[in-house]
CSV table of C-alpha atoms in Angstrom, one decimal:
chain,number,residue,atom,x,y,z
X,95,LYS,CA,-79.7,60.5,-51.9
X,96,GLU,CA,-79.2,58.2,-48.9
X,97,GLN,CA,-77.8,61.2,-46.9
X,98,LYS,CA,-80.9,63.1,-47.6
X,99,LYS,CA,-83.1,60.3,-46.4
X,100,LYS,CA,-81.1,60.1,-43.2
X,101,ASP,CA,-81.4,63.8,-42.7
X,102,ASP,CA,-85.2,63.6,-43.2
X,103,GLN,CA,-85.4,60.8,-40.6
X,104,MET,CA,-83.4,62.9,-38.1
X,105,LYS,CA,-85.9,65.8,-38.6
X,106,LYS,CA,-88.9,63.6,-37.9
X,107,ASN,CA,-87.9,62.8,-34.3
X,108,LEU,CA,-89.4,59.4,-34.5
X,109,GLY,CA,-88.6,58.6,-30.8
X,110,GLY,CA,-90.4,61.8,-29.7
X,111,MET,CA,-93.7,60.0,-28.9
X,112,GLY,CA,-92.0,57.5,-26.6
X,113,PRO,CA,-92.3,53.7,-26.5
X,114,ARG,CA,-96.0,53.6,-25.7
X,115,GLY,CA,-97.2,55.9,-28.5
X,116,TYR,CA,-98.0,59.0,-26.4
X,117,LYS,CA,-96.0,62.2,-25.7
X,118,SER,CA,-95.6,62.8,-22.0
X,119,ARG,CA,-94.3,65.6,-19.8
X,120,SER,CA,-91.8,65.5,-17.0
X,121,PHE,CA,-93.0,64.7,-13.5
X,122,GLN,CA,-91.6,68.0,-12.2
X,123,SER,CA,-93.7,69.9,-14.7
X,124,PHE,CA,-96.8,67.8,-13.8
X,125,GLN,CA,-96.3,68.6,-10.1
X,126,GLU,CA,-95.9,72.3,-10.8
X,127,ALA,CA,-99.1,72.4,-12.9
X,128,LEU,CA,-100.9,70.3,-10.2
X,129,GLU,CA,-99.9,72.7,-7.5
X,130,ARG,CA,-101.1,75.7,-9.6
X,131,GLY,CA,-104.4,73.9,-10.3
X,132,GLU,CA,-103.7,73.7,-14.0
X,133,ALA,CA,-103.6,69.9,-14.1
X,134,THR,CA,-105.5,67.0,-12.5
X,135,HIS,CA,-104.9,63.3,-12.2
X,136,LEU,CA,-106.1,61.5,-15.3
X,137,LEU,CA,-108.0,58.3,-14.8
X,138,PRO,CA,-108.8,55.9,-17.6
X,139,VAL,CA,-112.3,56.1,-19.2
X,140,GLU,CA,-114.3,52.9,-19.5
X,141,ASN,CA,-115.8,52.2,-22.9
X,142,ALA,CA,-114.1,55.2,-24.4
X,143,GLU,CA,-114.6,54.3,-28.1
X,144,ALA,CA,-118.3,53.6,-27.7
X,145,ARG,CA,-118.9,56.8,-25.6
X,146,LEU,CA,-116.9,58.8,-28.1
X,147,LYS,CA,-119.1,57.5,-31.0
X,148,SER,CA,-122.3,58.2,-29.2
X,149,GLY,CA,-121.2,61.8,-28.6
X,150,GLU,CA,-121.2,61.4,-24.8
X,151,LEU,CA,-117.5,62.3,-24.7
X,152,LYS,CA,-115.2,64.6,-26.6
X,153,PRO,CA,-111.8,63.4,-27.7
X,154,GLU,CA,-110.1,65.7,-25.2
X,155,ASP,CA,-112.0,64.1,-22.3
X,156,ILE,CA,-110.1,60.9,-22.9
X,157,PRO,CA,-106.7,60.9,-21.1
X,158,TYR,CA,-103.8,61.3,-23.5
X,159,MET,CA,-102.2,58.0,-22.5
X,160,GLN,CA,-105.4,56.1,-23.4
X,161,ARG,CA,-105.9,57.8,-26.7
X,162,GLY,CA,-102.2,57.6,-27.7
X,163,GLY,CA,-101.8,61.4,-28.0
X,164,SER,CA,-100.0,64.3,-26.4
X,165,TRP,CA,-100.4,65.7,-22.9
X,166,ASP,CA,-101.0,69.2,-24.2
X,167,ASN,CA,-103.8,68.1,-26.6
X,168,SER,CA,-101.7,69.2,-29.6
X,169,ASP,CA,-102.7,65.9,-31.4
X,170,LEU,CA,-106.4,66.9,-31.4
X,171,LYS,CA,-107.9,69.4,-33.9
X,172,GLY,CA,-110.2,71.9,-32.3
X,173,ALA,CA,-109.3,71.0,-28.7
X,174,LYS,CA,-108.1,73.7,-26.3
X,175,LYS,CA,-104.3,73.4,-26.0
X,176,VAL,CA,-102.8,73.2,-22.5
X,177,GLN,CA,-100.3,76.0,-21.8
X,178,TRP,CA,-96.6,74.9,-21.4
X,179,LEU,CA,-94.6,75.8,-18.4
X,180,LYS,CA,-90.9,76.8,-18.4
X,181,SER,CA,-90.0,73.3,-17.1
X,182,ASP,CA,-92.0,71.7,-20.0
X,183,GLN,CA,-89.9,73.7,-22.5
X,184,GLU,CA,-86.6,72.8,-20.8
X,185,TYR,CA,-87.7,69.1,-20.8
X,186,ASP,CA,-88.7,69.1,-24.4
X,187,ASN,CA,-85.5,70.8,-25.5
X,188,GLY,CA,-83.4,67.9,-24.4
X,189,GLY,CA,-83.7,68.2,-20.6
X,190,PHE,CA,-85.0,64.6,-20.5
X,191,LYS,CA,-81.5,63.4,-21.5
X,192,LYS,CA,-80.1,64.7,-18.2
X,193,GLU,CA,-82.7,62.6,-16.4
X,194,GLN,CA,-81.7,59.4,-18.3
X,195,SER,CA,-78.3,59.2,-16.5
X,196,VAL,CA,-77.1,55.7,-15.9
X,197,SER,CA,-75.2,56.7,-12.8
X,198,ILE,CA,-76.5,55.3,-9.5
X,199,PHE,CA,-75.6,58.7,-8.0
X,200,GLY,CA,-78.2,60.5,-10.0
X,201,TYR,CA,-76.3,62.5,-12.6
X,202,GLY,CA,-73.0,62.3,-14.3
X,203,LYS,CA,-70.9,59.3,-15.2
X,204,GLY,CA,-71.9,55.9,-14.1
X,205,LEU,CA,-69.7,53.5,-12.2
X,206,ASP,CA,-66.6,52.3,-14.2
X,207,TRP,CA,-67.5,48.6,-14.4
X,208,THR,CA,-64.9,47.9,-17.1
X,209,GLY,CA,-61.9,49.6,-15.4
X,210,GLN,CA,-61.2,51.6,-18.6
X,211,ARG,CA,-61.5,55.1,-17.1
X,212,ASP,CA,-58.8,57.0,-15.1
X,213,LYS,CA,-58.9,56.4,-11.4
X,214,THR,CA,-59.9,59.3,-9.1
X,215,GLY,CA,-59.9,59.6,-5.4
X,216,PRO,CA,-57.3,58.9,-2.7
X,217,VAL,CA,-54.2,57.2,-4.0
X,218,VAL,CA,-53.6,55.2,-0.8
X,219,ASN,CA,-56.3,53.9,1.5
X,220,PRO,CA,-56.1,55.9,4.8
X,221,LYS,CA,-55.4,53.8,7.9
X,222,PRO,CA,-57.8,54.0,10.7
X,223,GLY,CA,-56.8,56.2,13.6
X,224,LYS,CA,-55.7,54.9,17.0
X,225,PHE,CA,-57.9,55.9,19.9
X,226,ALA,CA,-57.1,55.9,23.6
X,227,LYS,CA,-58.6,53.2,25.8
X,228,ASN,CA,-61.2,55.5,27.4
X,229,TYR,CA,-62.0,57.5,24.2
X,230,LYS,CA,-65.4,59.1,24.0
X,231,ALA,CA,-66.7,60.6,20.8
X,232,PRO,CA,-67.4,64.3,20.8
X,233,THR,CA,-71.0,65.5,21.0
X,234,VAL,CA,-72.5,67.8,18.5
X,235,ALA,CA,-72.4,70.7,21.0
X,236,GLN,CA,-68.6,70.1,21.5
X,237,ILE,CA,-68.1,70.1,17.7
X,238,LYS,CA,-70.0,73.4,17.4
X,239,GLY,CA,-68.0,74.9,20.2
X,240,GLN,CA,-70.9,75.3,22.6
X,241,VAL,CA,-70.4,75.0,26.3
X,242,GLU,CA,-72.3,72.1,27.8
X,243,GLN,CA,-73.9,72.5,31.2
X,244,LYS,CA,-73.4,69.6,33.4
X,245,PRO,CA,-76.4,68.4,35.4
X,246,LYS,CA,-76.3,69.0,39.2
X,247,LYS,CA,-75.2,66.0,41.2
X,248,LYS,CA,-77.9,64.6,43.4
X,249,MET,CA,-77.6,62.5,46.4
X,250,PHE,CA,-77.2,58.9,45.3
X,251,GLY,CA,-78.8,59.8,42.0
X,252,LEU,CA,-82.2,59.7,43.5
X,253,PHE,CA,-82.9,63.2,44.9
């Protein structure tokens, strides 16, 4: 009986609406829709409840974050639904978990703060190289193998 309750809870996806009570989309999807002209920046509506009651506004005119709904208007009955992009589907199917990496490098494992993981990288720290007294670092042209043209020498550097 308890297992059935746990299974039911798992199916409900209680965290799907997020901590603020609305369902959002990824920023990448928003940017793609914005570039296509399918989305606009949503600004809060003043006196939304009063304007809604008076009939001045429809529920879909209120931004989803303000009404506590979903970005695609799926929480409203009778409202036109916004078409999902491929990136929206990827994000909704668990792609957001990739974005929640704790690594300071973007994706993957975070830093090993506890020292529990296996060490990777060089076994011994390399020693710095010794350079000659008049060493001059190579230029980009020298690294690429291009021939440098030396400027013509002028008389006393003035002419």
